[in-house]
């Protein structure tokens, strides 16, 4: 009978441990998922900025307003409803280079943690520049480099 009493008295220790451990485990799981969403949004923003900058830089011979217009249309087309947790804004400038800056803000998912720091979320800013490309000149330069390398190997 002594064994039965010990089992009955110790029966609730798992409940106490679970109430301490489970919130920590759930928080870590949410944090890992949230970090993955943040990194995904950042990578997609960088990709979109590069695509738009490359599209704007391929408008060789056009005036800056036309290149900016094409880049803005491209950005509107590719960035609609793509980001998971971020509302994004963009800025496109065209001079001798096409510069695309995409920025957004991701709110902190847990309100209790927001009180621990002054920041209420995470800011994302990706800036990309692309030099104006003249496709024919670029292809010629690549061919010249290839020919020079082949002559050096022989």
Coordinates of N, CA, C and O in Angstrom, one line a residue, residues 7-11 13-15 18 30 35-36 39 43 50 53 64 81 86 90 106 109 112 122 124 144:
X7 N 2.6 7.0 -5.5 CA 2.2 7.2 -6.8 C 1.0 8.3 -6.9 O 1.0 9.1 -7.8
X8 N 0.1 8.2 -6.0 CA -1.0 9.2 -5.9 C -0.5 10.6 -5.6 O -0.9 11.6 -6.1
X9 N 0.5 10.7 -4.7 CA 1.0 12.0 -4.3 C 1.9 12.6 -5.4 O 2.0 13.8 -5.4
X10 N 2.5 11.8 -6.2 CA 3.4 12.3 -7.2 C 2.7 12.5 -8.6 O 3.3 12.8 -9.6
X11 N 1.5 12.2 -8.7 CA 0.8 12.1 -9.9 C 0.6 13.5 -10.6 O 0.5 13.6 -11.8
X13 N 2.9 16.0 -10.8 CA 4.2 16.7 -11.1 C 4.3 16.9 -12.6 O 4.9 17.9 -13.1
X14 N 3.8 16.0 -13.4 CA 3.9 16.2 -14.9 C 3.0 17.4 -15.3 O 3.4 18.1 -16.3
X15 N 1.9 17.6 -14.7 CA 1.1 18.8 -15.1 C 1.8 20.1 -14.8 O 1.8 21.0 -15.6
X18 N 4.6 20.5 -17.3 CA 4.0 20.9 -18.6 C 3.5 22.3 -18.7 O 3.7 23.0 -19.7
X30 N 6.6 29.6 -32.5 CA 6.1 30.8 -33.2 C 7.3 31.7 -33.6 O 7.2 32.3 -34.7
X35 N 10.3 34.3 -37.7 CA 11.6 34.6 -38.3 C 11.6 34.2 -39.8 O 12.2 34.9 -40.6
X36 N 11.1 33.0 -40.1 CA 11.0 32.5 -41.5 C 10.2 33.4 -42.3 O 10.6 33.7 -43.5
X39 N 12.3 36.6 -43.0 CA 13.4 36.4 -44.0 C 12.8 36.2 -45.4 O 13.4 36.7 -46.3
X43 N 13.8 38.6 -48.6 CA 14.3 38.0 -49.8 C 13.5 38.4 -51.0 O 14.0 38.7 -52.1
X50 N 15.6 44.0 -57.5 CA 16.6 43.7 -58.6 C 15.8 43.6 -59.9 O 16.3 44.1 -61.0
X53 N 14.9 47.1 -61.1 CA 16.1 47.9 -61.5 C 16.6 47.4 -62.8 O 17.0 48.2 -63.7
X64 N 14.6 59.5 -68.9 CA 14.5 59.1 -67.5 C 13.1 58.9 -67.1 O 12.8 57.9 -66.3
X81 N 0.3 41.9 -53.4 CA -0.1 40.7 -52.5 C 0.9 39.6 -52.5 O 0.6 38.4 -52.5
X86 N 4.2 42.0 -44.5 CA 4.8 43.4 -44.7 C 3.9 44.2 -45.6 O 3.6 43.7 -46.7
X90 N 7.8 51.7 -52.1 CA 9.0 51.7 -53.0 C 9.2 53.1 -53.5 O 8.3 54.0 -53.6
X106 N 7.4 45.2 -40.4 CA 6.7 44.0 -39.9 C 6.4 44.2 -38.4 O 7.4 44.4 -37.6
X109 N 4.6 40.1 -33.4 CA 3.4 39.3 -33.3 C 2.9 39.2 -31.8 O 1.7 39.0 -31.6
X112 N 2.9 41.3 -25.7 CA 3.7 41.3 -24.4 C 5.2 41.6 -24.7 O 5.8 42.3 -23.9
X122 N 9.8 45.2 -36.8 CA 11.1 45.1 -37.5 C 11.0 45.9 -38.9 O 10.0 45.6 -39.6
X124 N 12.3 46.7 -42.7 CA 13.1 46.1 -43.8 C 13.3 47.1 -44.8 O 12.3 47.8 -45.2
X144 N 34.2 39.9 -76.5 CA 35.6 40.3 -76.5 C 36.3 39.6 -75.3 O 37.5 39.1 -75.4

